[in-house]
Structures are given as C-alpha cells and as structure tokens.
Amino acid sequence: MDEYKWFLKDEVVDTGMCTLCGACAAVCPNDRIEFTGSGPVLKEECPRNGQGACKDVCQRIVTFASKIGPNIFGFKAKPPALLGQYELLVSARATDAAILEAGQDGGAVTALLSYCIDQGLIDGVVTTGEVGKPSSVVVRSKDELLKSAGSTYSAIPVLSAIKQAEDITNAAVVGLPCHVYGIRKTQFFPGMMAHGYEVGENGEKIKVPNIAYVIGLFCTENFNYDILGGFLAEKGVDIETVTRAQIHLDELVVTTDKGTFEFDLNDLWNAGCVQDGCVICRDAVSKLADISAGYMGSGKGWTTLMGRTQKGVELIKMAEQAGYIETESNIDLHRIEEFAGLKMQRFKWELKRRLDEDKKVKFYWASDYPGVMGETKGTFFVKIKTNAGLTNADSLASAAELANKYGDGTVEITTRQSVEIQGVPGPNVDKLMAELYSKGMATIGMGYVLSCVGSEYCTEGLVETKKLAGELTMAFAQKLTPHKMKISISGCPNACSRPTRHDIGLIGQVRPELDPEKCNGCGRCAELCRVDAISIVLKKAQIDKDKCISCGWCIRGCPSEAMIEKERGYSMWIGGNDARRPADGILLKSFCTQEEIPKLIDAVAGTFVKYRTKPGRERLGNVMKQVGTGKFIKEVLDLV
C-alpha cells in the first residue's frame, strides 16, 4: 500500500476521516480497492496515481449536499438544519409477525422493502448481511431480506456491493448516514463531476443500477469490527455468535444463544472501538435519504420514520394502505433533536481536538451550504444572495462586518451580481453561516438570474427586470443547475447584462407603429434610431422591420407623438453562453408576457434534459445543435 500513490490515503484514510462507506470501491473500474479491518487499501498501482473517480466520489473530501439536495428534494431544498428537511414523521411497525421477529425496533424498514419487492418497485437491495461477521450484500428476494433484517454495528463498506448488482435494474440502498452521502454522490456522479464514470484500462465500465429508494438509518456511532470483537471477547462474548445488536440510549445490547449482554457506550468509546471517521461525523439522521429510520422518538417496538422526499413519503403511505405497516403519530420530536444534537456536540469536540493537535482535517461539510466553495488557500468563499444585484445598505454593512469577523476582510462583487465573503477558514464556516442566516440573509449557488436595473431605475429601460429576476431565481435557481443553465434579463435592447450570451436571455422590447396622420416628416425619429431602421419617404417616416430592434427610441423622441406603442414585452433568446465555446443565442419568441416566461423556461429545460447525453459537458446550445435548432424550438413551443 505505501508504495502506491493514492490521494484518499493521504487526505482521508491516514487522517482518520474515512467512514468505510465503500463508494470509492464502487466506482473503481479496475477493482483496485479492497477493504481491510483498518480501512480501504490499494491492491495494486493505479494508472491515475490514485486520483481518479475514487477521489471525486469520496464524501469526506466534499459532500456536495447543496448540489444533491435540489435533485432529491424536487428542487425545494432548504438550508441545512439539525434534523434535515422532512415532510412526514410517524412511528411505524411491520404487521407481518416474521418481519417483526427478525427486524429492528418494529421492523418497519424490512416491511417497506418487502412491499417494494412485492410491487416490483425494486428487484434488489444493497445492504448489510449477518450480524456476527457483517458484510455488504445484494438482496434479491424476500427470504434473503429477512435474513439481512436488523442492525449491524460494525463499519461496513456497504456501497462496494454495487459491483455485485449488475443484474439489478432498480435498487434500494439501506445504510447509515455515511452510506447515504456515498450513494448520493455515486448516483449523481456524472452530473456533478462534469464527466462520466471512469473507464478501466481495458475499457471496463462501471454499471450503477437505478437507485429507486435510499433508506438511511439513525446513527450515533459505528465500531471497528476487530477492536469491538476484542472488547467483547474480554467480556466473554464471541462476536461471531451475535445474532442481534441494538443501541438503546447509552448501551449496546447484543444477543447470542447464551443470552443478552449490555455494554456501556462510554466503555466502548474508551476502549477505542468507535471508528475514527465516525467521531468527525455530524449527521445522526441520514438527512439526504428518501426515508430515515431509527428507534429514537418512538416507543418500544416501533420505528420512527421520517419521509423526506416526495417518493419517500409516497412509499410510507402506500405501504400503510397495502397493510405492510401500521403507523402512529405520537412522536417525541424533542428526543430526536436531543439525539442529533449530542452527535453534533461530539463532532465539535472532536474537530477542536484535531485542530488543537494540528491534525489535518478536510472540511467536507462546508458544501452542505449553498454558495460555499473552496479556495486555493484551503479557505472558503461564501456567496451571499442579492436580488439580481440589488441589496440594501444594511446588508452590505453586515457583509462587511462578517467578512472582517470570519473571513480575511475581502469582499468581492461578482460578475453574477452576488456579494462574496472571501478567505473564510474551515472552522469559521458554521459560525459565519449561523450568523448570516440570523441576520435574514441567505447564500446561493450559481443558478440565480442576472439582470440590469430595468425600467424602475434606468431611463432607457422598457420593462421591469429585478422583480422578475427574483421570481425566476426562486422558481428555477436550483432546478436548472447542475449542470448548467444561466438566465439573464435586460430591460432594453442595449443588452447590458449580455442576455444573448446566456442559456436563456430576456430582452425588453416595444413595437413602434406610425400614425401617418400625425407624422409631418420632420426626421427626428430617423436621427434617434441607432440602427438606421427609419427613413423619411415623401415626408413620412417608414420603419424597416428587418432592421428595427424594438428599442422604442423613436416613440419617446417623436415631437408629434406620431410614433406610438403597439406592443410591449420580452423577447426570449436561448442557447447562448460565454463559456469555453462562446455562442450567441437564437430568438425563441418575441413579445412574451411575464406570465408566459416561466412556462417557456420550463419547456426549454424539459426539452434540454430530454436530449442531453453528457451532463456537465453539454450546454443548452450544444444540445440544440445536435438535435437541430428548428426541431428543438418546435418541441419547446409545442409544449406551451
């Protein structure tokens, strides 16, 4: 191992950050990564010097939760919270006696999976198998599901079993919070990494099944199997004979054929049984799962279920209606919050200890927040949301105060009209974000709408821009990224905000029409027209509609009020960008109303997603060319 170069060994494994989730092994096409009792190792030299997909997918480098959230929460992701976001909270238990006997705390998870198998929603489950000597397995039947029921409390690379699931079309994954982050990064890998899964030396390709459901378990901590086995052996318990393991409050309760044994978690901690990577974990409730499950908050024999995503909520309701589970609403939310809070307290204690001892720490959780990104110096910048460039003096003063307090005192006004606090050390990110939110401010990623000041501020503006930009940001900022669709609005054809160099651009326009009865041929309109679209013929103005850009200067400048406004609205341009291969957009529709614009953007986005094949590498304009511009535009307009 020591002779092979591997980024994750230096940055994650040797620093005690690894959670043994198994995602690195799942995406290695050459099968070079294996897991030992102390963590992952390279079996042979990597042709990429250990800096391939394994590095990209590791959630202890960066979680990308702020990018994953919009995808799984229907583009309604909320800021990070102690318990994460959820829509349904119930106590549940299986109605099947066999599942109740085999399962953990009511067997609700096993019952949900049983329903999924029976209904054909999945044809496999990636999870852990056995208790005494746990391992990652792929379950393909209800009989196998019963055998895998219950919890294991040893760190297992669950996701490494994905390679055994080549025959699976739709899979469910059951795991701890670390496994949930790992599977989500694996699931959305191509879109977030801007490249596909790594290809092996001989053309080997990774096949990741469609992940139909992710069920995450509550977790206080996990244990190193070998060290835990030694600890139990000293107490007279052979770990390989354990048939059931449960954590209740502050005890690990294990069952063998000789009886039930209880062990204080503090004793396990002091004996070094807790996996190093668990101590630096801050998620107790699997915040990115479709459904989170655990005993905390429910009575004995019941499972707490948190339906987080729309499909997670629907699964709970369908399983209950079909009679697989029964539910109650008497949840002690305070107990769950206390449980999650204790884990966060331990995380903070461990972080301080590592920093005090000058140990290397990857601030992987910074990307839980939208608009927080790493800098070259190992610090972070924080992108504060404005209303398409508009803010107020108090917010600017607060940004300056926060920059001095938590950053290096530098504030940047970005080209995308946000305010960036720069040079924020990793330990300051949580404190900065807490204070920023408390002041009523928010951060945002790249998906917000750029605009000029529009008719409310600019004398040349034809249409309102800022209010519309704010509405479109709230509707589409998360939905259109990643990867990647930028929107710009310009209040007039001067196009100060470069709308035709955006994926979607809106330009204010007004259509002039001549009242020949009032026109005396003075020529003032021709003098004002910047594109020579007006000429005087037989003492009357004539408009060349092919040249006219609908700027309205002729209307506002006509001393006889002979040029009148026939129509006002927005033109929409699509397919432009100022990226690596700059391109101008193409006119989709002229004189759109504000009411039409969201529907048109929806149609553009839907058609784009329909035809794109390389998320992260194809901008809207690229896809339009591949499909055929005319065909693409026709499909968009047909949708509205």
XYZ file of C-alpha atoms in Angstrom:
640
model
C 0.000 0.000 0.000
C 2.705 2.503 0.966
C 4.434 2.242 -2.391
C 1.324 3.234 -4.348
C 0.216 6.816 -4.748
C -3.348 7.362 -3.566
C -4.903 10.725 -2.825
C -7.507 9.291 -0.454
C -4.863 7.516 1.619
C -3.081 10.779 2.337
C -6.135 13.002 2.752
C -8.794 10.712 4.229
C -7.636 7.253 5.329
C -4.442 8.196 7.172
C -6.106 11.251 8.736
C -8.843 9.175 10.364
C -11.609 10.713 8.249
C -12.708 7.601 6.335
C -16.178 6.218 7.106
C -15.692 2.936 5.174
C -18.785 3.719 3.089
C -17.367 1.830 0.085
C -18.172 4.413 -2.612
C -14.539 4.550 -3.753
C -14.551 0.807 -4.459
C -17.922 1.032 -6.173
C -16.643 3.411 -8.869
C -13.179 1.917 -9.440
C -13.401 0.129 -12.818
C -10.159 -1.762 -12.305
C -11.200 -3.236 -8.940
C -8.021 -1.983 -7.273
C -9.562 -1.039 -3.933
C -10.256 -3.532 -1.166
C -11.268 -3.127 2.463
C -9.358 -4.451 5.447
C -10.208 -4.147 9.125
C -8.497 -0.748 9.215
C -9.969 0.689 6.039
C -9.573 0.765 2.245
C -6.260 -0.029 0.569
C -4.976 -0.172 -2.983
C -4.263 -3.732 -4.136
C -2.061 -2.562 -6.997
C -0.760 0.609 -8.563
C -3.335 2.959 -10.069
C -2.658 4.285 -13.602
C -4.098 7.623 -12.471
C -1.812 7.830 -9.449
C -4.826 7.370 -7.184
C -6.611 10.496 -8.398
C -9.493 9.076 -10.399
C -13.181 8.605 -9.700
C -12.454 7.409 -6.154
C -11.283 10.907 -5.282
C -14.291 12.522 -6.951
C -16.888 10.365 -5.216
C -15.492 10.477 -1.659
C -17.923 12.308 0.597
C -15.132 13.043 3.077
C -13.499 15.295 0.506
C -16.742 17.197 -0.111
C -20.359 16.157 0.429
C -21.878 18.288 -2.355
C -25.069 18.175 -0.269
C -26.074 21.634 -1.526
C -25.976 20.310 -5.109
C -27.511 16.920 -4.336
C -30.354 18.430 -2.293
C -32.133 20.140 -5.217
C -32.110 16.863 -7.160
C -33.648 14.711 -4.440
C -35.999 17.232 -2.843
C -37.764 18.201 -6.049
C -35.779 21.444 -6.289
C -37.188 22.630 -2.993
C -34.106 22.082 -0.880
C -33.931 24.065 2.338
C -30.869 25.357 4.233
C -29.059 22.821 6.438
C -30.765 22.029 9.751
C -30.061 19.670 12.637
C -32.658 17.114 11.515
C -32.584 17.991 7.828
C -35.809 18.560 5.918
C -38.714 16.140 6.013
C -42.404 16.130 5.110
C -43.742 13.222 7.185
C -42.893 11.975 10.684
C -44.534 8.832 12.087
C -43.967 5.813 14.300
C -44.366 2.578 12.355
C -44.101 -1.166 12.742
C -44.495 -4.172 10.486
C -47.751 -6.061 10.504
C -46.080 -9.343 9.494
C -45.083 -11.412 12.551
C -41.992 -12.856 10.854
C -40.707 -9.400 9.972
C -41.431 -8.138 13.482
C -39.381 -11.004 14.901
C -36.446 -10.565 12.549
C -36.445 -6.775 12.254
C -35.169 -3.988 14.441
C -37.460 -1.785 16.559
C -40.666 -2.675 14.772
C -39.229 -3.972 11.506
C -40.641 -1.048 9.534
C -37.674 -0.812 7.139
C -37.874 -4.515 6.267
C -41.625 -4.159 5.763
C -41.139 -1.194 3.397
C -38.588 -3.142 1.369
C -40.872 -6.180 1.324
C -43.619 -4.008 -0.135
C -41.225 -2.665 -2.784
C -40.218 -6.187 -3.839
C -43.811 -7.427 -3.957
C -44.919 -4.452 -6.043
C -41.974 -4.696 -8.440
C -40.680 -1.260 -7.450
C -37.222 -2.780 -6.896
C -35.501 -6.020 -7.810
C -32.643 -5.790 -5.321
C -31.459 -4.216 -2.080
C -27.879 -3.166 -1.333
C -27.415 -3.524 2.421
C -25.540 -5.419 5.156
C -25.834 -9.118 5.804
C -25.347 -11.112 9.009
C -24.601 -9.654 12.414
C -21.737 -11.653 13.835
C -19.494 -11.131 10.798
C -21.266 -8.415 8.822
C -20.601 -7.753 5.148
C -22.155 -5.839 2.283
C -24.624 -7.849 0.217
C -27.159 -7.579 -2.568
C -30.538 -8.993 -1.555
C -32.729 -10.266 -4.380
C -35.661 -11.946 -2.618
C -37.891 -11.631 0.424
C -36.292 -14.676 2.035
C -32.848 -13.064 1.748
C -34.366 -9.822 3.011
C -35.491 -11.474 6.248
C -32.026 -12.923 6.772
C -30.462 -9.459 6.456
C -33.018 -7.758 8.746
C -31.831 -5.961 11.861
C -28.901 -3.657 12.508
C -25.179 -4.279 12.496
C -22.809 -2.083 14.429
C -19.533 -2.560 12.612
C -18.272 -0.226 9.898
C -19.082 -1.953 6.598
C -18.347 -0.699 3.058
C -21.962 -1.233 2.004
C -21.581 0.521 -1.330
C -18.808 -1.794 -2.504
C -21.577 -4.351 -3.126
C -22.862 -2.238 -6.023
C -20.463 -4.167 -8.250
C -22.389 -7.320 -7.404
C -25.626 -5.698 -8.582
C -25.035 -5.760 -12.337
C -28.235 -7.743 -12.847
C -30.275 -5.278 -10.783
C -32.390 -2.742 -12.659
C -33.911 -0.809 -9.750
C -32.218 -0.977 -6.375
C -32.924 0.221 -2.888
C -29.975 1.053 -0.650
C -30.125 0.793 3.133
C -27.311 2.292 5.119
C -26.038 4.733 7.689
C -25.673 8.478 7.057
C -22.175 7.973 5.610
C -23.512 5.378 3.171
C -26.311 7.763 2.198
C -23.843 10.512 1.279
C -21.740 7.990 -0.609
C -24.638 6.566 -2.623
C -25.965 10.022 -3.442
C -22.569 11.107 -4.766
C -22.367 7.868 -6.759
C -25.931 8.284 -8.004
C -25.408 11.848 -9.267
C -21.736 11.407 -10.122
C -21.821 12.265 -13.857
C -23.810 15.456 -13.371
C -21.718 16.825 -10.512
C -18.304 15.813 -11.782
C -18.843 17.060 -15.344
C -17.594 13.729 -16.647
C -18.863 10.179 -16.724
C -17.784 7.201 -14.649
C -14.145 6.265 -15.045
C -13.307 3.719 -17.751
C -10.821 0.952 -16.931
C -7.571 0.212 -18.722
C -9.243 -2.372 -20.929
C -12.476 -0.484 -21.448
C -14.158 -1.765 -18.283
C -17.190 0.308 -17.339
C -18.949 0.728 -14.031
C -22.646 -0.075 -14.010
C -24.570 1.625 -11.245
C -28.213 0.469 -11.095
C -31.010 2.965 -10.914
C -31.343 3.885 -7.241
C -35.086 3.776 -6.680
C -35.023 4.363 -2.908
C -32.425 5.330 -0.330
C -33.329 4.433 3.248
C -30.997 5.901 5.838
C -30.697 4.727 9.423
C -30.237 6.832 12.537
C -26.676 6.510 13.806
C -24.792 7.650 16.874
C -21.563 5.857 16.028
C -20.168 2.735 14.415
C -17.465 0.371 15.552
C -14.291 -1.150 14.220
C -15.129 -4.846 13.903
C -11.747 -6.180 15.062
C -11.445 -3.865 18.071
C -15.074 -4.445 19.042
C -14.514 -8.197 18.748
C -11.571 -7.979 21.109
C -13.530 -5.901 23.592
C -16.454 -8.359 23.602
C -14.089 -11.320 23.903
C -12.684 -9.821 27.104
C -16.247 -9.738 28.410
C -16.833 -13.358 27.453
C -18.825 -12.764 24.253
C -17.754 -14.190 20.893
C -18.701 -11.523 18.304
C -19.284 -14.169 15.627
C -22.088 -15.679 17.684
C -24.025 -12.420 17.966
C -27.482 -12.760 16.393
C -28.865 -9.332 17.220
C -27.328 -5.970 18.113
C -29.125 -2.833 19.247
C -28.136 0.558 20.592
C -30.641 1.860 23.127
C -29.862 5.148 24.793
C -26.303 4.771 26.112
C -25.919 0.996 25.778
C -25.013 -1.539 23.112
C -27.224 -4.581 23.626
C -26.101 -7.815 21.926
C -27.873 -11.162 21.849
C -26.263 -14.604 21.446
C -27.523 -18.128 22.054
C -26.222 -17.721 25.610
C -28.338 -14.679 26.389
C -28.413 -10.881 26.189
C -25.477 -8.669 27.192
C -25.372 -4.910 27.732
C -22.307 -2.700 27.317
C -21.937 0.968 28.214
C -21.126 3.068 25.154
C -18.603 5.074 27.156
C -16.663 1.877 27.837
C -16.674 1.081 24.120
C -15.513 4.610 23.380
C -12.686 4.448 25.920
C -11.609 1.086 24.517
C -11.152 2.649 21.067
C -13.969 0.636 19.484
C -15.559 3.622 17.739
C -14.420 4.028 14.140
C -12.252 7.161 13.779
C -14.293 8.550 10.907
C -17.496 8.315 12.942
C -16.274 10.728 15.553
C -15.929 13.515 12.991
C -19.451 12.873 11.610
C -22.226 15.453 12.102
C -25.268 13.664 10.670
C -27.222 11.423 13.051
C -30.390 11.066 10.976
C -29.392 10.458 7.309
C -30.500 13.856 6.007
C -30.170 13.001 2.306
C -32.205 9.786 2.405
C -35.659 9.332 0.917
C -36.716 7.876 4.276
C -34.797 7.990 7.554
C -35.467 5.347 10.192
C -34.478 4.696 13.796
C -35.778 3.905 17.255
C -35.297 7.373 18.762
C -38.550 9.276 19.239
C -40.831 6.207 19.202
C -41.943 3.740 21.837
C -40.507 0.265 22.290
C -41.220 -1.995 19.347
C -41.833 0.921 16.957
C -39.652 2.579 14.320
C -39.503 6.316 13.726
C -39.857 7.052 10.007
C -39.011 10.435 8.521
C -40.345 10.777 4.977
C -38.004 13.317 3.436
C -38.555 13.260 -0.309
C -41.801 13.072 -2.227
C -41.233 9.463 -3.235
C -40.207 8.566 0.317
C -43.451 9.972 1.695
C -45.431 8.174 -1.007
C -43.736 4.847 -0.189
C -44.670 5.101 3.502
C -48.287 5.906 2.639
C -48.570 3.163 0.006
C -47.078 0.530 2.325
C -49.519 1.526 5.060
C -52.504 1.443 2.708
C -51.427 -2.008 1.498
C -51.267 -3.274 5.096
C -47.494 -3.833 5.317
C -47.047 -1.346 8.169
C -49.195 0.408 10.725
C -48.371 3.911 11.919
C -48.947 6.255 14.834
C -48.301 9.988 15.087
C -47.153 10.146 18.723
C -43.503 11.053 18.056
C -41.284 12.665 20.680
C -39.526 15.135 18.384
C -37.507 16.555 21.269
C -35.806 13.196 21.780
C -34.732 13.074 18.139
C -33.400 16.632 18.312
C -31.525 15.808 21.516
C -30.102 12.683 19.888
C -28.900 14.598 16.819
C -27.643 17.460 18.967
C -25.453 15.174 21.049
C -23.786 13.854 17.917
C -23.160 17.419 16.714
C -21.667 18.301 20.096
C -19.318 15.338 19.847
C -18.363 16.389 16.332
C -17.454 19.878 17.563
C -15.412 18.414 20.407
C -13.540 16.131 18.028
C -12.953 18.916 15.498
C -11.472 21.133 18.194
C -9.265 18.289 19.420
C -7.902 17.631 15.952
C -7.279 21.308 15.259
C -5.609 21.812 18.648
C -3.317 18.884 17.871
C -2.608 20.372 14.421
C -4.022 17.346 12.633
C -5.146 17.503 9.034
C -8.901 17.984 8.663
C -10.926 18.021 5.456
C -13.813 20.444 5.971
C -16.036 18.200 3.882
C -19.265 19.616 5.352
C -18.737 23.185 4.045
C -20.504 22.203 0.828
C -23.636 21.353 2.820
C -24.351 25.070 2.428
C -25.258 26.530 -0.968
C -22.833 29.121 -2.248
C -19.855 27.940 -0.162
C -16.869 26.770 -2.182
C -13.219 26.005 -1.523
C -10.392 28.373 -2.414
C -6.822 27.639 -3.441
C -5.510 28.525 0.029
C -7.669 25.888 1.711
C -10.132 28.547 2.835
C -13.670 29.129 1.527
C -15.685 31.867 -0.121
C -19.322 32.447 0.780
C -21.669 33.785 -1.919
C -24.427 35.994 -0.471
C -27.665 36.231 -2.418
C -28.852 39.594 -3.690
C -31.991 40.450 -5.621
C -30.288 40.172 -9.021
C -27.690 42.703 -7.882
C -29.905 44.870 -5.709
C -29.327 44.910 -1.979
C -29.527 47.497 0.781
C -27.027 49.391 2.866
C -27.709 47.325 5.995
C -26.992 44.056 4.162
C -23.771 45.450 2.719
C -22.731 46.637 6.164
C -23.496 43.176 7.584
C -21.464 41.536 4.813
C -18.524 43.773 5.608
C -18.843 43.006 9.322
C -18.986 39.265 8.677
C -16.032 39.447 6.277
C -13.874 41.046 8.959
C -15.131 38.728 11.685
C -14.941 35.374 9.880
C -13.026 35.911 6.633
C -9.889 37.767 5.590
C -11.733 41.086 5.266
C -12.085 40.828 1.491
C -15.465 41.222 -0.213
C -15.963 40.714 -3.939
C -18.833 41.949 -6.074
C -19.051 39.126 -8.594
C -19.965 39.170 -12.268
C -23.127 37.259 -11.328
C -24.207 40.104 -9.023
C -23.618 38.423 -5.687
C -21.545 39.587 -2.741
C -18.756 37.159 -1.826
C -17.018 36.983 1.523
C -13.595 35.516 0.891
C -10.828 33.816 2.857
C -13.081 32.039 5.387
C -11.160 29.346 7.331
C -12.907 25.980 7.614
C -13.586 26.279 11.386
C -15.408 29.560 10.752
C -17.855 28.331 8.111
C -20.566 27.109 10.518
C -20.326 30.225 12.682
C -20.468 32.545 9.684
C -23.467 30.759 8.201
C -25.351 30.758 11.512
C -24.892 34.500 11.947
C -25.613 35.209 8.299
C -28.936 33.343 8.469
C -29.801 35.041 11.766
C -29.490 38.415 10.018
C -32.079 37.384 7.445
C -29.526 36.939 4.689
C -29.047 33.860 2.517
C -26.421 32.256 0.315
C -26.947 30.850 -3.154
C -25.077 28.828 -5.748
C -24.767 29.621 -9.437
C -28.366 29.271 -10.542
C -29.731 32.729 -9.881
C -30.831 35.218 -12.521
C -28.668 38.130 -13.654
C -30.310 41.385 -14.670
C -29.813 45.071 -15.336
C -31.736 47.597 -13.235
C -34.649 47.791 -15.689
C -37.383 50.380 -16.064
C -37.620 51.171 -12.357
C -34.162 52.750 -12.354
C -32.941 53.222 -15.919
C -34.371 55.869 -18.266
C -33.837 53.545 -21.232
C -35.481 50.544 -19.596
C -38.602 49.275 -21.310
C -39.636 46.550 -18.858
C -39.301 45.664 -15.201
C -36.359 43.317 -14.502
C -35.493 42.992 -10.815
C -38.817 41.658 -9.542
C -38.989 39.209 -12.442
C -35.395 38.139 -11.820
C -36.202 37.439 -8.181
C -39.261 35.377 -9.099
C -37.351 33.357 -11.695
C -34.488 32.802 -9.259
C -36.825 31.304 -6.677
C -38.529 29.165 -9.317
C -35.522 27.981 -11.297
C -32.245 28.693 -9.487
C -31.924 25.174 -8.128
C -33.936 23.434 -10.808
C -31.665 24.392 -13.688
C -28.383 23.525 -12.011
C -26.352 21.433 -12.087
C -25.462 21.409 -14.967
C -25.892 24.338 -16.061
C -28.345 26.906 -17.342
C -27.801 30.614 -16.808
C -30.511 33.240 -17.201
C -30.140 36.972 -17.845
C -32.667 39.789 -18.227
C -32.009 43.103 -19.930
C -34.567 45.888 -19.750
C -33.941 47.043 -23.306
C -32.064 46.035 -26.489
C -28.907 47.721 -25.197
C -28.465 44.290 -23.595
C -26.168 45.482 -20.807
C -26.496 42.132 -18.990
C -25.469 40.146 -22.123
C -28.739 38.188 -22.415
C -27.882 36.697 -25.819
C -24.750 35.160 -24.262
C -26.791 33.208 -21.725
C -28.560 29.892 -21.985
C -31.797 31.841 -21.592
C -31.901 35.571 -22.201
C -34.798 38.023 -21.925
C -34.742 41.463 -23.544
C -37.315 44.209 -23.074
C -38.816 45.432 -26.336
C -41.522 47.735 -27.627
C -43.022 47.594 -31.113
C -43.413 51.031 -32.764
C -46.167 51.873 -35.204
C -46.555 55.071 -37.225
C -49.708 57.201 -37.137
C -49.370 58.779 -40.592
C -51.968 61.445 -39.762
C -49.701 62.903 -37.098
C -46.339 62.414 -38.876
C -45.037 65.585 -40.567
C -41.779 64.031 -41.767
C -39.536 66.106 -39.505
C -36.987 63.240 -39.338
C -36.438 63.343 -35.597
C -37.167 59.591 -35.312
C -34.615 58.788 -38.037
C -31.983 60.853 -36.242
C -32.594 58.981 -32.965
C -32.648 55.480 -34.485
C -29.270 53.859 -33.756
C -29.659 51.049 -36.263
C -30.838 53.094 -39.269
C -34.196 51.351 -39.351
C -36.158 54.554 -40.155
C -36.081 56.647 -43.269
C -38.182 59.606 -44.485
C -40.033 58.982 -47.730
C -42.395 61.558 -49.191
C -42.354 63.447 -45.893
C -43.429 60.407 -43.897
C -41.380 58.097 -41.641
C -41.020 54.487 -42.756
C -39.861 51.669 -40.483
C -37.712 48.842 -41.875
C -38.981 45.961 -39.746
C -35.986 43.796 -40.647
C -33.643 46.360 -39.087
C -35.808 47.515 -36.173
C -34.647 46.181 -32.808
C -37.740 47.425 -30.905
C -35.826 49.788 -28.656
C -38.547 52.483 -28.559
C -36.282 55.491 -29.076
C -38.411 56.658 -31.961
C -41.502 56.593 -29.750
C -40.034 58.571 -26.877
C -38.381 61.101 -29.214
C -41.167 61.890 -31.636
C -42.230 65.536 -31.055
C -45.569 64.982 -32.805
C -46.433 61.743 -30.971
C -46.741 60.109 -34.379
C -44.763 57.043 -33.299
C -46.973 55.081 -30.977
C -46.506 51.917 -28.929
C -48.296 48.956 -30.445
C -46.917 46.201 -28.187
C -44.510 45.784 -25.242
C -42.943 42.671 -23.725
C -39.844 40.491 -23.610
C -38.033 38.641 -26.366
C -36.597 35.290 -25.297
C -33.273 34.031 -26.653
C -31.943 30.553 -25.978
C -28.716 28.634 -26.460
C -26.116 31.332 -25.853
C -23.165 31.178 -23.479
C -19.898 32.892 -22.629
C -18.171 29.659 -21.633
C -15.354 27.635 -23.214
C -17.049 27.681 -26.605
C -18.866 31.055 -26.664
C -22.016 31.279 -28.746
C -24.859 33.712 -29.355
C -28.398 32.694 -28.551
C -31.228 32.216 -31.032
C -34.544 34.032 -30.840
C -37.242 31.728 -29.481
C -40.157 34.147 -29.254
C -40.804 37.876 -29.362
C -43.047 39.933 -27.106
C -43.531 37.370 -24.357
C -45.616 38.408 -21.390
C -44.350 37.863 -17.835
C -46.986 35.157 -17.428
C -45.638 33.217 -20.418
C -41.984 33.285 -19.386
C -41.977 30.582 -16.628
C -43.851 28.147 -18.891
C -41.385 28.757 -21.715
C -38.391 28.229 -19.415
C -39.947 25.015 -18.137
C -40.392 23.818 -21.709
C -36.817 24.723 -22.645
C -35.448 22.948 -19.565
C -37.567 19.847 -20.155
C -36.507 19.571 -23.789
C -32.874 20.119 -22.830
C -32.961 17.317 -20.249
C -34.740 15.050 -22.724
C -31.922 15.239 -25.269
C -28.749 15.803 -23.277
C -26.480 12.776 -23.023
C -23.431 14.198 -21.245
C -24.481 16.167 -18.161
C -21.829 18.717 -17.292
C -20.346 18.812 -20.786
C -23.300 19.962 -22.836
C -24.768 23.410 -22.548
C -28.175 24.185 -23.993
C -26.692 25.471 -27.244
C -24.720 22.254 -27.792
C -27.846 20.145 -27.396
C -29.825 22.411 -29.715
C -27.253 21.929 -32.470
C -27.217 18.166 -32.006
C -31.000 17.889 -32.136
C -31.418 20.530 -34.812
C -32.296 24.078 -33.839
C -35.584 24.096 -35.707
C -36.711 20.789 -34.237
C -35.701 21.868 -30.725
C -37.590 25.165 -30.935
C -40.666 23.453 -32.355
C -40.736 20.963 -29.473
C -40.408 23.768 -26.952
C -43.234 25.798 -28.451
C -45.429 22.713 -28.775
C -45.126 22.193 -25.011
C -46.633 25.601 -24.270
